Short mmCIF file of C-alpha atoms in Angstrom, two decimals:
data_model
loop_
_atom_site.label_atom_id
_atom_site.label_comp_id
_atom_site.label_asym_id
_atom_site.label_seq_id
_atom_site.Cartn_x
_atom_site.Cartn_y
_atom_site.Cartn_z
CA MET A 1 -119.12 -100.73 103.40
CA PRO A 2 -120.08 -100.62 99.70
CA THR A 3 -122.60 -97.92 98.81
CA ASN A 4 -123.94 -99.73 95.77
CA THR A 5 -124.30 -103.20 94.33
CA CYS A 6 -123.40 -103.67 90.67
CA ILE A 7 -125.16 -106.49 88.82
CA LEU A 8 -123.20 -107.81 85.84
CA VAL A 9 -125.06 -109.72 83.10
CA HIS A 10 -123.14 -111.37 80.28
CA GLY A 11 -124.18 -112.61 76.84
CA ASN A 12 -123.66 -115.32 74.24
CA PRO A 13 -121.89 -117.75 74.27
CA GLU A 14 -120.30 -116.56 77.46
CA THR A 15 -120.16 -117.33 81.15
CA ASP A 16 -119.68 -114.93 84.06
CA ALA A 17 -115.92 -115.63 83.83
CA ILE A 18 -115.64 -112.74 81.37
CA TRP A 19 -116.28 -110.33 84.27
CA GLU A 20 -113.37 -111.50 86.42
CA LEU A 21 -111.08 -108.52 85.72
CA LEU A 22 -113.81 -105.88 85.82
CA ASP A 23 -115.13 -107.44 89.02
CA ALA A 24 -111.70 -106.93 90.60
CA SER A 25 -111.48 -103.34 89.37
CA LEU A 26 -114.94 -102.47 90.69
CA THR A 27 -114.25 -104.18 94.00
CA ALA A 28 -111.17 -101.97 94.35
CA HIS A 29 -113.56 -99.01 94.10
CA ASP A 30 -115.54 -100.43 97.04
CA VAL A 31 -118.40 -101.61 94.82
CA GLU A 32 -120.15 -104.87 95.64
CA VAL A 33 -120.38 -107.02 92.52
CA VAL A 34 -122.93 -109.73 91.74
CA ARG A 35 -122.61 -111.70 88.50
CA LEU A 36 -125.77 -113.17 86.97
CA SER A 37 -125.66 -115.86 84.28
CA PRO A 38 -128.75 -116.10 82.05
CA PRO A 39 -130.25 -119.63 81.88
CA GLY A 40 -128.49 -121.69 79.22
CA PHE A 41 -125.40 -119.47 79.24
CA GLY A 42 -123.24 -120.74 82.06
CA ALA A 43 -126.32 -121.59 84.14
CA PRO A 44 -128.85 -124.46 83.89
CA LEU A 45 -131.79 -124.08 81.53
CA PRO A 46 -134.78 -124.86 83.79
CA ASP A 47 -137.50 -127.23 82.70
CA GLY A 48 -140.32 -125.29 81.13
CA PHE A 49 -138.24 -122.16 80.50
CA THR A 50 -138.48 -120.89 76.92
CA PRO A 51 -135.26 -118.96 76.25
CA ASN A 52 -136.65 -115.99 74.36
CA ALA A 53 -136.02 -112.29 74.89
CA SER A 54 -139.20 -111.66 76.88
CA ASN A 55 -138.63 -114.54 79.28
CA TYR A 56 -135.02 -113.53 79.90
CA CYS A 57 -136.27 -110.12 80.99
CA GLU A 58 -138.73 -111.76 83.38
CA TRP A 59 -135.91 -113.92 84.72
CA LEU A 60 -133.82 -110.80 85.30
CA VAL A 61 -136.63 -109.01 87.13
CA THR A 62 -137.03 -112.02 89.44
CA GLU A 63 -133.30 -112.20 90.16
CA LEU A 64 -133.13 -108.48 90.91
CA GLY A 65 -136.09 -108.78 93.26
CA GLU A 66 -134.29 -111.45 95.24
CA ILE A 67 -131.14 -109.33 95.40
CA ARG A 68 -133.05 -106.27 96.62
CA THR A 69 -134.78 -108.35 99.29
CA SER A 70 -131.43 -109.64 100.54
CA ARG A 71 -130.10 -106.08 100.96
CA PRO A 72 -132.43 -104.35 103.41
CA ASP A 73 -129.87 -101.59 104.02
CA GLY A 74 -131.25 -99.67 101.04
CA ARG A 75 -128.06 -100.02 99.05
CA ALA A 76 -128.42 -98.80 95.45
CA ILE A 77 -128.71 -101.49 92.78
CA ASP A 78 -127.05 -100.67 89.44
CA ILE A 79 -126.96 -103.05 86.48
CA VAL A 80 -124.46 -103.48 83.64
CA GLY A 81 -125.14 -105.62 80.57
CA HIS A 82 -122.80 -106.89 77.87
CA ASP A 83 -123.70 -108.46 74.50
CA TRP A 84 -127.04 -110.24 74.95
CA GLY A 85 -126.86 -109.18 78.57
CA ALA A 86 -127.12 -105.64 77.17
CA GLY A 87 -130.22 -106.70 75.25
CA HIS A 88 -131.78 -107.94 78.49
CA VAL A 89 -130.85 -104.70 80.25
CA TYR A 90 -132.41 -102.55 77.49
CA ARG A 91 -135.64 -104.51 77.76
CA LEU A 92 -135.53 -104.18 81.55
CA ALA A 93 -135.05 -100.42 81.26
CA ALA A 94 -138.00 -100.22 78.87
CA THR A 95 -140.37 -102.27 81.00
CA ARG A 96 -139.20 -102.41 84.65
CA PRO A 97 -136.78 -99.56 85.37
CA ASP A 98 -138.15 -99.43 88.91
CA VAL A 99 -136.11 -102.45 90.00
CA VAL A 100 -132.72 -100.71 89.64
CA ARG A 101 -131.29 -97.28 90.35
CA SER A 102 -129.46 -97.14 87.01
CA TRP A 103 -128.53 -99.21 83.98
CA ALA A 104 -125.51 -99.37 81.68
CA ALA A 105 -125.09 -101.48 78.55
CA ASP A 106 -122.95 -101.85 75.45
CA ILE A 107 -123.70 -102.59 71.76
CA ALA A 108 -126.33 -99.83 71.68
CA GLY A 109 -126.23 -99.99 67.89
CA LEU A 110 -128.73 -102.84 68.22
CA LEU A 111 -131.33 -100.14 68.83
CA HIS A 112 -130.42 -98.04 65.80
CA PRO A 113 -132.91 -98.15 62.90
CA ASP A 114 -130.10 -99.03 60.47
CA TYR A 115 -128.80 -102.00 62.46
CA VAL A 116 -128.58 -105.34 60.66
CA TRP A 117 -127.67 -108.55 62.47
CA HIS A 118 -124.15 -109.90 61.89
CA ASP A 119 -123.65 -113.00 59.74
CA ALA A 120 -123.50 -115.51 62.60
CA ALA A 121 -126.77 -114.21 64.06
CA THR A 122 -128.44 -114.37 60.65
CA ALA A 123 -127.32 -117.97 60.28
CA TRP A 124 -128.63 -118.92 63.74
CA MET A 125 -131.99 -117.39 62.84
CA THR A 126 -132.27 -119.50 59.69
CA PRO A 127 -134.20 -122.77 60.24
CA GLY A 128 -132.05 -125.79 59.56
CA VAL A 129 -128.88 -123.77 59.09
CA GLY A 130 -128.93 -122.64 62.71
CA GLU A 131 -129.43 -126.16 64.02
CA GLU A 132 -126.51 -127.39 61.93
CA ILE A 133 -124.21 -124.66 63.18
CA VAL A 134 -124.98 -125.02 66.88
CA GLY A 135 -124.73 -128.80 66.49
CA ALA A 136 -121.20 -128.35 65.21
CA MET A 137 -120.41 -125.95 68.06
CA VAL A 138 -121.62 -128.41 70.67
CA SER A 139 -119.81 -131.35 69.10
CA MET A 140 -116.41 -129.66 69.24
CA SER A 141 -114.06 -130.67 72.02
CA VAL A 142 -113.59 -128.30 74.94
CA ALA A 143 -110.00 -127.71 73.81
CA GLU A 144 -111.13 -126.78 70.29
CA ARG A 145 -113.74 -124.35 71.56
CA ALA A 146 -111.30 -122.84 74.05
CA ALA A 147 -108.75 -122.24 71.30
CA THR A 148 -111.39 -120.32 69.34
CA TYR A 149 -112.16 -118.08 72.32
CA ILE A 150 -108.48 -117.48 73.01
CA ASP A 151 -108.06 -116.37 69.39
CA LEU A 152 -110.81 -113.80 70.02
CA GLY A 153 -108.76 -112.27 72.84
CA LEU A 154 -110.10 -113.91 75.97
CA THR A 155 -107.79 -115.21 78.67
CA ASP A 156 -107.02 -118.91 78.88
CA ALA A 157 -109.09 -119.32 82.04
CA MET A 158 -112.08 -117.48 80.59
CA ALA A 159 -111.88 -119.41 77.34
CA HIS A 160 -111.85 -122.78 79.05
CA ASP A 161 -114.70 -121.82 81.36
CA MET A 162 -116.83 -120.79 78.38
CA ALA A 163 -115.82 -123.85 76.38
CA ALA A 164 -116.77 -126.22 79.18
CA ALA A 165 -120.19 -124.57 79.60
CA MET A 166 -121.26 -125.05 75.98
CA ASP A 167 -123.84 -127.85 75.68
CA ALA A 168 -127.10 -128.72 73.92
CA ASP A 169 -129.06 -126.36 76.19
CA THR A 170 -126.75 -123.52 75.18
CA GLY A 171 -127.38 -124.36 71.54
CA ARG A 172 -131.14 -124.32 72.09
CA ALA A 173 -130.93 -121.03 73.97
CA ILE A 174 -128.90 -119.44 71.18
CA LEU A 175 -131.43 -120.41 68.53
CA GLU A 176 -134.55 -119.40 70.41
CA LEU A 177 -133.11 -116.14 71.73
CA TYR A 178 -131.95 -114.89 68.34
CA ARG A 179 -135.11 -116.04 66.59
CA SER A 180 -137.18 -114.05 69.09
CA SER A 181 -135.32 -110.87 68.12
CA PRO A 182 -135.28 -110.14 64.39
CA GLU A 183 -134.56 -106.55 63.33
CA PRO A 184 -138.23 -105.43 63.49
CA GLU A 185 -138.38 -106.59 67.13
CA LEU A 186 -135.23 -104.58 67.89
CA ARG A 187 -136.85 -101.49 66.33
CA SER A 188 -139.92 -102.01 68.52
CA LEU A 189 -137.73 -102.35 71.62
CA ALA A 190 -135.92 -99.14 70.70
CA ASP A 191 -139.21 -97.27 70.36
CA GLU A 192 -140.48 -98.68 73.65
CA LEU A 193 -137.30 -97.71 75.47
CA ALA A 194 -137.28 -94.21 73.99
CA ALA A 195 -140.88 -93.69 75.13
CA ALA A 196 -140.32 -95.12 78.61
CA ASP A 197 -139.38 -93.37 81.82
CA HIS A 198 -136.26 -95.52 81.78
CA GLY A 199 -134.29 -93.87 84.58
CA PRO A 200 -130.58 -93.00 84.57
CA GLY A 201 -128.68 -94.87 81.87
CA LEU A 202 -125.23 -95.10 80.32
CA ILE A 203 -124.24 -96.40 76.91
CA ILE A 204 -120.85 -98.13 76.86
CA THR A 205 -119.25 -97.99 73.43
CA ALA A 206 -116.17 -100.01 72.54
CA SER A 207 -114.79 -98.16 69.54
CA ASP A 208 -113.47 -101.29 67.82
CA ASP A 209 -116.37 -103.67 68.47
CA ALA A 210 -116.44 -106.12 65.55
CA TYR A 211 -120.08 -107.14 66.02
CA VAL A 212 -121.97 -103.85 66.37
CA ALA A 213 -120.64 -100.68 64.75
CA ALA A 214 -119.61 -98.09 67.33
CA ALA A 215 -120.85 -95.26 65.10
CA LEU A 216 -124.44 -96.35 65.69
CA ALA A 217 -124.24 -95.85 69.44
CA ALA A 218 -124.10 -92.06 69.74
CA PRO A 219 -127.43 -91.47 67.95
CA VAL A 220 -129.04 -94.06 70.23
CA ALA A 221 -127.64 -92.37 73.34
CA GLU A 222 -128.91 -89.01 72.09
CA ARG A 223 -132.37 -90.40 71.40
CA LEU A 224 -132.55 -91.90 74.88
CA GLY A 225 -131.10 -88.79 76.54
CA VAL A 226 -128.29 -90.68 78.26
CA ASP A 227 -124.51 -90.30 78.37
CA GLU A 228 -122.05 -92.40 76.38
CA LEU A 229 -118.83 -93.87 77.79
CA VAL A 230 -116.47 -94.39 74.85
CA LEU A 231 -113.69 -96.92 75.41
CA ALA A 232 -111.22 -95.97 72.68
CA GLY A 233 -109.30 -98.78 71.03
CA GLN A 234 -111.31 -101.49 72.78
CA GLY A 235 -113.20 -104.34 71.16
CA HIS A 236 -116.21 -106.45 72.07
CA TRP A 237 -114.63 -107.74 75.28
CA TRP A 238 -113.68 -104.34 76.71
CA MET A 239 -114.13 -105.69 80.24
CA VAL A 240 -111.17 -107.99 79.57
CA THR A 241 -108.86 -105.66 77.67
CA ASP A 242 -109.31 -102.47 79.72
CA PRO A 243 -111.23 -103.20 82.92
CA ASP A 244 -109.79 -100.26 84.86
CA ALA A 245 -111.02 -97.64 82.36
CA ALA A 246 -114.44 -99.29 82.31
CA ALA A 247 -114.59 -99.36 86.11
CA ASP A 248 -113.52 -95.72 86.35
CA GLY A 249 -116.24 -94.70 83.90
CA LEU A 250 -118.93 -96.69 85.67
CA VAL A 251 -117.99 -95.38 89.11
CA ALA A 252 -118.00 -91.80 87.78
CA PHE A 253 -121.49 -92.39 86.37
CA TRP A 254 -122.81 -93.81 89.62
CA SER A 255 -121.21 -91.02 91.62
CA SER A 256 -123.06 -88.46 89.47
CA LEU A 257 -126.38 -89.95 90.60
CA GLY A 258 -125.81 -88.82 94.17
#
């Protein structure tokens, strides 16, 4: 019987298909895996839900509460976030660390004082420009979008799953989420997390991540007092390119918690 449940939370513009290979690797380690898709990203965007950073954290807290309730055996709940899923996990660790035993997340450079958003994010944050860009993304055919994702290194199945999930709600979620998190808001989150009793944490650093510089991660890990798992030679989708190394590192981290 699994001794812990691992919650996997993905980012933008992804679906939970990106976890398929890591899911299999963790399952081989006798870990129960639950994949959560944030509203608008491979899951419906509910009426009345404003897709900003704060509300995604509240959504995550609610989902975790339901998972804990469904597992009365006292099994440990550990969470892993990637991309914007990492952003949600950092906010969770800063505000509600009580709902999980441990957390792990990548792109920790987001929390570094020198971090500047990449060009695509800056464009999405710009009124008018962002709407034009996401409109073009939504208007592409599924085949065109899938080809773009395949070029980024995702498998054919993952790429087509992500491409099929992109719609107007995804576009809206992209714009509102990024616009709720300019650099000053990231600095504030970093300060809040550093001051919090955030519980056991692990920074996952893909050395060749093209979106957030890997060099920014170590100072963040040191500030937070947590360990860093460096995945050498891996890019943004490390869970696709080297799932076994990622699973081994995560299981070693959880095992160290007792």
